[in-house]
Amino acid sequence: MTDAPANTTFRLPGLEARAEIRIDRWGIPHIKAENEKDLFFVQGFNAARDRLWQLDLWRKRGLGLLAGDFGPGYLAQDHAARHFLYRGDMAPEWTAYAPDTQAICTAFAAGINAYVRLCDAEPARLPPEFDLFGTRPSRWEPADVVRIRSHALTRNGISEILRANIMALADAETDLLRFELAPPVSPRPEQGISLADIPLAAARLFKLATAAVTFDKARLAAPLDDVWKWTDVTDLGDIVQAITEEGSNNWAVHGSRTETGRPILASDPHRAHAVPSLRYLVHLEAPGLNAIGTGEPTAPGISLGHNDRIGFGLTIFGADQEDVYVYETKDGDWERYRYGDGWKKITRVEERFPVKGHPDQTLTLSFTRHGPILHEDRRKRQVIAMRSVWLSPGSAAYLGSLSYMRCASVQGFSETLEFWGTPSVNHVCADVDGNIGWFTAGFTPVRPNWEGLLPVPGHGSHEWDGFIPADQLPRMRNPPDGFVASANEMNLPADRDPNAPSIGHEWAEVSRAERIKSVLRTGARQTLKTSMALQTDVYSRPAAIICGLLEKTASRQALDERQKRATELLHGWDYCLEGTSAPAALFEIWWMKHLRPALLVRFAPNPIVRQLLLPGDVDRLLALLSQPGSHWDAGERDTMLLSTLSAGFSDCETRLGSEPALWRWGDVHRALFEHAASRIKTAGETDWNVGPLPIGGSRSTPMHAGYRMGDFGVNAGASVRLVLDIGDWDNSVCINTPGQSGDPRSPHYGDLSSLWSKGEYVPLLYSDARIAQETTHLITLLPA
């Protein structure tokens, strides 16, 4: 930078010594403090400075306090969220992540509150959303950081309820169209369980507790009498699809496979797109700690990034962390359920809920010994509840990183993973001594007598026997291949003892993982640029398989004019879903809007069942196409390929015009980062959305770009990407989208979105010298 940075100074009660925040020209804050207490205090202050509306909404959603700001339309969501708060002893909770967790969270919450007090004194600092809704931010308690569980990712309670409904209407093989199971297993209902008695309504409480906060005029204006009309604010299909979208990629390449001889580590977590971003890049420096990377702005520390000795990244690992239990209630006394040789009393807890414009409301929360009650049917004398690792100390999302972000080696990193509870993940790590490692982590229940795929009796026959010890979960250091990688695929070791406790059976499709590993296995020396290219790679395995089948079919069958034009467009294509590609547009519209639905109709004729199967297991559908076998004959398959191809071509003509050479996948496949309040703002007001931005890819490409089936609008994928040069840290690069700030008035609100959409990166600066060159704003913080 040639210009001197702008300077701001604050005096803050609670700060012990001078600290500073240096903001670089990409909006990344570099925080430096004299001690760790001040460091986490300033991290909280800075998170509020950039993301106060997001932090406040996250806290109120998680604690069940939305209705106090937004009215009766949010009371049902508050009621659901409170069922999934951590309600156990705080002593083991505070020590579950790191010995100093309580001190860190206390400092972090105090920093947030310091900024809230600053806004009280200077209301113009408040983000504009508070004026739009007429609300104000609340103060934080340290326990708020850890007690909220419902923003995290776990599995597979909803899936158990869906499987029960599908098997009641069809069979277990039909359910494989939704989730192929690996290792293979044939789920069967336990004695005494009638799958037909597991209603879809049993999923309502959980999906409402974990739903994003939505705003529309009808919900904001809902009267108190309509509270329970707002229990289905998110379609079940949206929740199911979200489960399939929430993946990630990561890898670490050994120095023996790189041009520099230093390891390279890459990580790009995938979640639903939003503005502001779910992730927030930050640099934390104090004596004994110098770490940079990303986490969620509501949590102290970082969970993906590096310190001066190690780099680390994560993806979701398919461990099963939930179970659904079904109980018989006592005849004549529905407050008691059978357990063991006797009856246990349902726990009912009455809590007060503030509601805007109304007196506080008192609602009842209900629990069994296993967890929150999801559904009660007094006529059938049945109660359904969920057990989740969320109820155990140490299962606040990502906070196990408070231990590993301060490690100095791959070995030391692995030794901290007993502190990692949720979400279940594949960690990759690399250190300056040249070591790399892959470590799965997360509380994984030991189920002695079942595999966790269907609801089970709650009378005591199906109990967890603790968690699998962290060092007994799959892991690997310095493998012969010279790299480790994961992309949410089934990656349990082939030689794992089949009699060992079940870990999980539901995984993401293998397409991203196969592509990543095939590229990393080539003899070429890896560089930062090859990792950046791989993170933004849009090669489609489904396209390669299906177009290969089409070529064979077209060679042996007469084609009509439309089919000829379609096959000519696809012939010679490299199967890359570039945003500027015409074949990509044709293939993706054909596959997802015509061929895939036709497969589901063929193998699941019941339309109710088909709705429960969406979006469908890609690997299973590809197998049915590639290997007709006993399921159907090749002739029927070929007829379906050609008939749906014709329909797909016509669909493209309708959407993109009559000239195929001008079709572009990015003309329909566009990313819009939609602000939660955008649908209640009046015409002419400043638009807080960012985009739409044309991009390539799909949910099957390494550059994950999941989209809504109705209009192909991109709504999930990598918000943040990191590529780390282990040991030469200033060479590392990153990108966050749409920007670092959550304040629509900030220049960093949407400034990174265009670079992101083009697959470009910005520096992840680490040294004082490089940070000084790029600092645009210096904030000095002094004790009051």
CSV table of N, CA, C and O in Angstrom, one decimal, residues 167-236:
chain,number,residue,atom,x,y,z
A,167,MET,N,-39.9,-47.5,3.8
A,167,MET,CA,-40.0,-49.0,3.9
A,167,MET,C,-41.5,-49.4,4.2
A,167,MET,O,-41.9,-50.5,3.8
A,168,ALA,N,-42.2,-48.5,4.9
A,168,ALA,CA,-43.6,-48.8,5.2
A,168,ALA,C,-44.5,-48.8,3.9
A,168,ALA,O,-45.4,-49.6,3.7
A,169,LEU,N,-44.1,-47.9,2.9
A,169,LEU,CA,-44.8,-47.8,1.7
A,169,LEU,C,-44.2,-48.6,0.5
A,169,LEU,O,-44.9,-49.0,-0.4
A,170,ALA,N,-42.9,-49.0,0.6
A,170,ALA,CA,-42.3,-49.8,-0.4
A,170,ALA,C,-41.4,-50.8,0.3
A,170,ALA,O,-41.9,-51.7,0.9
A,171,ASP,N,-40.1,-50.7,0.2
A,171,ASP,CA,-39.2,-51.6,0.8
A,171,ASP,C,-37.8,-51.0,0.9
A,171,ASP,O,-37.5,-49.9,0.5
A,172,ALA,N,-36.9,-51.8,1.6
A,172,ALA,CA,-35.5,-51.3,1.9
A,172,ALA,C,-34.7,-51.0,0.6
A,172,ALA,O,-33.9,-50.1,0.5
A,173,GLU,N,-35.0,-51.8,-0.5
A,173,GLU,CA,-34.2,-51.6,-1.7
A,173,GLU,C,-34.6,-50.3,-2.3
A,173,GLU,O,-33.8,-49.5,-2.9
A,174,THR,N,-35.9,-49.9,-2.3
A,174,THR,CA,-36.4,-48.6,-2.8
A,174,THR,C,-35.7,-47.5,-2.1
A,174,THR,O,-35.3,-46.5,-2.7
A,175,ASP,N,-35.5,-47.6,-0.7
A,175,ASP,CA,-34.8,-46.6,0.0
A,175,ASP,C,-33.4,-46.4,-0.4
A,175,ASP,O,-32.8,-45.3,-0.2
A,176,LEU,N,-32.8,-47.3,-1.0
A,176,LEU,CA,-31.4,-47.2,-1.5
A,176,LEU,C,-31.3,-46.1,-2.6
A,176,LEU,O,-30.3,-45.6,-2.9
A,177,LEU,N,-32.5,-45.8,-3.3
A,177,LEU,CA,-32.5,-44.7,-4.2
A,177,LEU,C,-32.3,-43.4,-3.5
A,177,LEU,O,-31.9,-42.4,-4.2
A,178,ARG,N,-32.6,-43.3,-2.2
A,178,ARG,CA,-32.4,-42.1,-1.5
A,178,ARG,C,-31.0,-42.0,-0.9
A,178,ARG,O,-30.3,-41.0,-0.9
A,179,PHE,N,-30.5,-43.2,-0.3
A,179,PHE,CA,-29.2,-43.3,0.3
A,179,PHE,C,-28.7,-44.7,0.1
A,179,PHE,O,-29.3,-45.6,0.8
A,180,GLU,N,-27.7,-44.9,-0.7
A,180,GLU,CA,-27.1,-46.2,-0.8
A,180,GLU,C,-26.3,-46.4,0.5
A,180,GLU,O,-25.6,-45.5,1.0
A,181,LEU,N,-26.3,-47.6,1.0
A,181,LEU,CA,-25.7,-47.9,2.3
A,181,LEU,C,-24.4,-48.6,2.1
A,181,LEU,O,-24.2,-49.5,1.4
A,182,ALA,N,-23.4,-48.0,2.8
A,182,ALA,CA,-22.0,-48.6,2.8
A,182,ALA,C,-21.4,-48.4,4.2
A,182,ALA,O,-21.4,-47.3,4.7
A,183,PRO,N,-20.8,-49.5,4.8
A,183,PRO,CA,-20.8,-50.9,4.3
A,183,PRO,C,-22.3,-51.4,4.1
A,183,PRO,O,-23.2,-50.9,4.9
A,184,PRO,N,-22.5,-52.3,3.2
A,184,PRO,CA,-23.9,-52.7,2.9
A,184,PRO,C,-24.5,-53.4,4.1
A,184,PRO,O,-23.9,-54.1,4.9
A,185,VAL,N,-25.8,-53.1,4.3
A,185,VAL,CA,-26.5,-53.7,5.4
A,185,VAL,C,-28.0,-53.7,5.0
A,185,VAL,O,-28.4,-52.8,4.2
A,186,SER,N,-28.8,-54.6,5.5
A,186,SER,CA,-30.2,-54.7,5.2
A,186,SER,C,-31.0,-54.3,6.4
A,186,SER,O,-31.2,-55.1,7.3
A,187,PRO,N,-31.4,-53.0,6.5
A,187,PRO,CA,-32.1,-52.6,7.7
A,187,PRO,C,-33.5,-53.3,7.8
A,187,PRO,O,-34.2,-53.5,6.9
A,188,ARG,N,-33.8,-53.8,9.0
A,188,ARG,CA,-35.1,-54.4,9.3
A,188,ARG,C,-35.6,-53.8,10.6
A,188,ARG,O,-34.9,-53.5,11.5
A,189,PRO,N,-36.9,-53.6,10.7
A,189,PRO,CA,-37.5,-53.1,11.9
A,189,PRO,C,-37.3,-54.0,13.1
A,189,PRO,O,-37.4,-55.2,12.9
A,190,GLU,N,-37.1,-53.4,14.2
A,190,GLU,CA,-36.9,-54.2,15.5
A,190,GLU,C,-38.3,-54.7,15.9
A,190,GLU,O,-39.3,-54.2,15.6
A,191,GLN,N,-38.2,-55.8,16.7
A,191,GLN,CA,-39.4,-56.4,17.2
A,191,GLN,C,-40.2,-55.3,18.0
A,191,GLN,O,-39.7,-54.6,18.9
A,192,GLY,N,-41.5,-55.3,17.8
A,192,GLY,CA,-42.4,-54.3,18.5
A,192,GLY,C,-42.5,-53.0,17.8
A,192,GLY,O,-43.3,-52.1,18.2
A,193,ILE,N,-41.7,-52.7,16.7
A,193,ILE,CA,-41.8,-51.4,16.0
A,193,ILE,C,-42.6,-51.6,14.7
A,193,ILE,O,-42.3,-52.5,13.9
A,194,SER,N,-43.6,-50.9,14.5
A,194,SER,CA,-44.4,-50.8,13.3
A,194,SER,C,-44.0,-49.6,12.5
A,194,SER,O,-44.2,-48.4,13.0
A,195,LEU,N,-43.3,-49.8,11.4
A,195,LEU,CA,-42.8,-48.6,10.6
A,195,LEU,C,-43.9,-47.7,10.2
A,195,LEU,O,-43.8,-46.5,10.0
A,196,ALA,N,-45.1,-48.3,9.9
A,196,ALA,CA,-46.3,-47.5,9.5
A,196,ALA,C,-46.7,-46.5,10.6
A,196,ALA,O,-47.5,-45.6,10.3
A,197,ASP,N,-46.3,-46.8,11.8
A,197,ASP,CA,-46.7,-45.9,12.9
A,197,ASP,C,-45.7,-44.8,13.2
A,197,ASP,O,-45.8,-44.0,14.2
A,198,ILE,N,-44.6,-44.6,12.3
A,198,ILE,CA,-43.7,-43.6,12.5
A,198,ILE,C,-44.1,-42.5,11.5
A,198,ILE,O,-43.8,-42.5,10.3
A,199,PRO,N,-44.7,-41.4,12.0
A,199,PRO,CA,-45.2,-40.4,11.0
A,199,PRO,C,-44.1,-39.4,10.6
A,199,PRO,O,-43.2,-39.2,11.3
A,200,LEU,N,-44.3,-38.9,9.4
A,200,LEU,CA,-43.4,-37.8,9.0
A,200,LEU,C,-43.4,-36.6,9.9
A,200,LEU,O,-42.4,-35.9,10.1
A,201,ALA,N,-44.5,-36.4,10.6
A,201,ALA,CA,-44.6,-35.3,11.6
A,201,ALA,C,-43.6,-35.4,12.7
A,201,ALA,O,-43.3,-34.4,13.4
A,202,ALA,N,-43.1,-36.6,12.9
A,202,ALA,CA,-42.0,-36.8,13.9
A,202,ALA,C,-40.8,-36.0,13.6
A,202,ALA,O,-39.9,-35.8,14.4
A,203,ALA,N,-40.6,-35.7,12.3
A,203,ALA,CA,-39.4,-34.9,11.9
A,203,ALA,C,-39.6,-33.4,12.1
A,203,ALA,O,-38.6,-32.6,12.0
A,204,ARG,N,-40.8,-33.0,12.5
A,204,ARG,CA,-41.1,-31.5,12.5
A,204,ARG,C,-40.3,-30.7,13.5
A,204,ARG,O,-39.7,-29.7,13.2
A,205,LEU,N,-40.2,-31.2,14.7
A,205,LEU,CA,-39.6,-30.5,15.8
A,205,LEU,C,-38.1,-30.3,15.5
A,205,LEU,O,-37.6,-29.2,15.6
A,206,PHE,N,-37.4,-31.3,15.0
A,206,PHE,CA,-36.0,-31.2,14.7
A,206,PHE,C,-35.8,-30.3,13.5
A,206,PHE,O,-34.8,-29.5,13.6
A,207,LYS,N,-36.5,-30.4,12.5
A,207,LYS,CA,-36.3,-29.6,11.3
A,207,LYS,C,-36.6,-28.1,11.6
A,207,LYS,O,-35.9,-27.2,11.1
A,208,LEU,N,-37.5,-27.9,12.5
A,208,LEU,CA,-37.8,-26.5,12.9
A,208,LEU,C,-36.7,-26.0,13.8
A,208,LEU,O,-36.3,-24.8,13.6
A,209,ALA,N,-36.2,-26.8,14.7
A,209,ALA,CA,-35.1,-26.3,15.5
A,209,ALA,C,-33.9,-26.0,14.8
A,209,ALA,O,-33.1,-25.2,15.2
A,210,THR,N,-33.6,-26.7,13.6
A,210,THR,CA,-32.4,-26.5,12.9
A,210,THR,C,-32.6,-25.6,11.7
A,210,THR,O,-31.6,-25.4,10.9
A,211,ALA,N,-33.8,-25.1,11.4
A,211,ALA,CA,-34.1,-24.3,10.2
A,211,ALA,C,-33.5,-22.9,10.4
A,211,ALA,O,-33.3,-22.4,11.5
A,212,ALA,N,-33.1,-22.4,9.2
A,212,ALA,CA,-32.6,-21.0,9.2
A,212,ALA,C,-33.8,-20.0,9.5
A,212,ALA,O,-35.0,-20.4,9.4
A,213,VAL,N,-33.5,-18.8,9.9
A,213,VAL,CA,-34.5,-17.8,10.2
A,213,VAL,C,-34.9,-17.2,8.9
A,213,VAL,O,-34.1,-16.7,8.1
A,214,THR,N,-36.2,-17.2,8.7
A,214,THR,CA,-36.8,-16.7,7.4
A,214,THR,C,-37.7,-15.5,7.8
A,214,THR,O,-38.3,-15.5,8.8
A,215,PHE,N,-37.8,-14.5,6.9
A,215,PHE,CA,-38.7,-13.4,7.1
A,215,PHE,C,-39.6,-13.2,5.9
A,215,PHE,O,-39.1,-13.2,4.8
A,216,ASP,N,-40.9,-13.1,6.2
A,216,ASP,CA,-41.8,-12.7,5.2
A,216,ASP,C,-42.9,-11.9,6.0
A,216,ASP,O,-43.1,-12.0,7.2
A,217,LYS,N,-43.7,-11.1,5.3
A,217,LYS,CA,-44.6,-10.2,5.9
A,217,LYS,C,-45.7,-11.0,6.7
A,217,LYS,O,-46.1,-10.5,7.7
A,218,ALA,N,-46.2,-12.1,6.1
A,218,ALA,CA,-47.2,-12.8,6.8
A,218,ALA,C,-46.7,-13.4,8.1
A,218,ALA,O,-47.4,-13.4,9.2
A,219,ARG,N,-45.5,-13.9,8.2
A,219,ARG,CA,-45.0,-14.5,9.4
A,219,ARG,C,-44.8,-13.4,10.5
A,219,ARG,O,-45.1,-13.5,11.6
A,220,LEU,N,-44.2,-12.2,10.0
A,220,LEU,CA,-44.0,-11.1,11.0
A,220,LEU,C,-45.3,-10.6,11.5
A,220,LEU,O,-45.3,-10.0,12.6
A,221,ALA,N,-46.4,-10.7,10.7
A,221,ALA,CA,-47.7,-10.1,11.2
A,221,ALA,C,-48.6,-11.2,11.8
A,221,ALA,O,-49.7,-10.9,12.2
A,222,ALA,N,-48.1,-12.4,12.0
A,222,ALA,CA,-48.9,-13.5,12.6
A,222,ALA,C,-49.4,-13.1,14.0
A,222,ALA,O,-48.7,-12.7,14.8
A,223,PRO,N,-50.7,-13.4,14.2
A,223,PRO,CA,-51.3,-13.2,15.6
A,223,PRO,C,-50.9,-14.3,16.5
A,223,PRO,O,-50.5,-15.4,16.0
A,224,LEU,N,-51.2,-14.1,17.8
A,224,LEU,CA,-50.8,-15.1,18.7
A,224,LEU,C,-51.6,-16.4,18.5
A,224,LEU,O,-51.1,-17.5,18.8
A,225,ASP,N,-52.8,-16.3,18.0
A,225,ASP,CA,-53.6,-17.5,17.8
A,225,ASP,C,-53.1,-18.4,16.7
A,225,ASP,O,-53.4,-19.6,16.6
A,226,ASP,N,-52.1,-17.9,15.9
A,226,ASP,CA,-51.6,-18.6,14.8
A,226,ASP,C,-50.2,-19.2,15.0
A,226,ASP,O,-49.5,-19.6,14.1
A,227,VAL,N,-49.8,-19.2,16.3
A,227,VAL,CA,-48.4,-19.7,16.6
A,227,VAL,C,-48.1,-21.0,16.0
A,227,VAL,O,-47.1,-21.2,15.3
A,228,TRP,N,-49.0,-22.0,16.1
A,228,TRP,CA,-48.7,-23.4,15.7
A,228,TRP,C,-49.0,-23.6,14.2
A,228,TRP,O,-48.8,-24.7,13.7
A,229,LYS,N,-49.3,-22.5,13.5
A,229,LYS,CA,-49.4,-22.6,12.0
A,229,LYS,C,-48.0,-22.4,11.4
A,229,LYS,O,-47.8,-22.6,10.2
A,230,TRP,N,-47.0,-22.0,12.2
A,230,TRP,CA,-45.7,-21.7,11.7
A,230,TRP,C,-44.7,-22.7,12.2
A,230,TRP,O,-43.6,-22.4,12.6
A,231,THR,N,-45.1,-24.0,12.1
A,231,THR,CA,-44.2,-25.1,12.5
A,231,THR,C,-43.6,-25.7,11.2
A,231,THR,O,-42.7,-26.5,11.3
A,232,ASP,N,-44.1,-25.3,10.0
A,232,ASP,CA,-43.5,-25.9,8.8
A,232,ASP,C,-42.9,-24.8,8.0
A,232,ASP,O,-43.2,-24.6,6.8
A,233,VAL,N,-42.1,-24.0,8.6
A,233,VAL,CA,-41.5,-22.8,7.9
A,233,VAL,C,-40.4,-23.3,6.9
A,233,VAL,O,-40.0,-22.5,6.0
A,234,THR,N,-40.0,-24.5,7.0
A,234,THR,CA,-39.0,-25.1,6.0
A,234,THR,C,-39.6,-26.4,5.5
A,234,THR,O,-40.0,-27.3,6.3
A,235,ASP,N,-39.6,-26.6,4.2
A,235,ASP,CA,-40.1,-27.9,3.7
A,235,ASP,C,-39.2,-29.0,4.1
A,235,ASP,O,-37.9,-28.8,4.2
A,236,LEU,N,-39.7,-30.2,4.4
A,236,LEU,CA,-38.9,-31.4,4.7
A,236,LEU,C,-37.9,-31.6,3.6
A,236,LEU,O,-36.7,-31.9,3.8
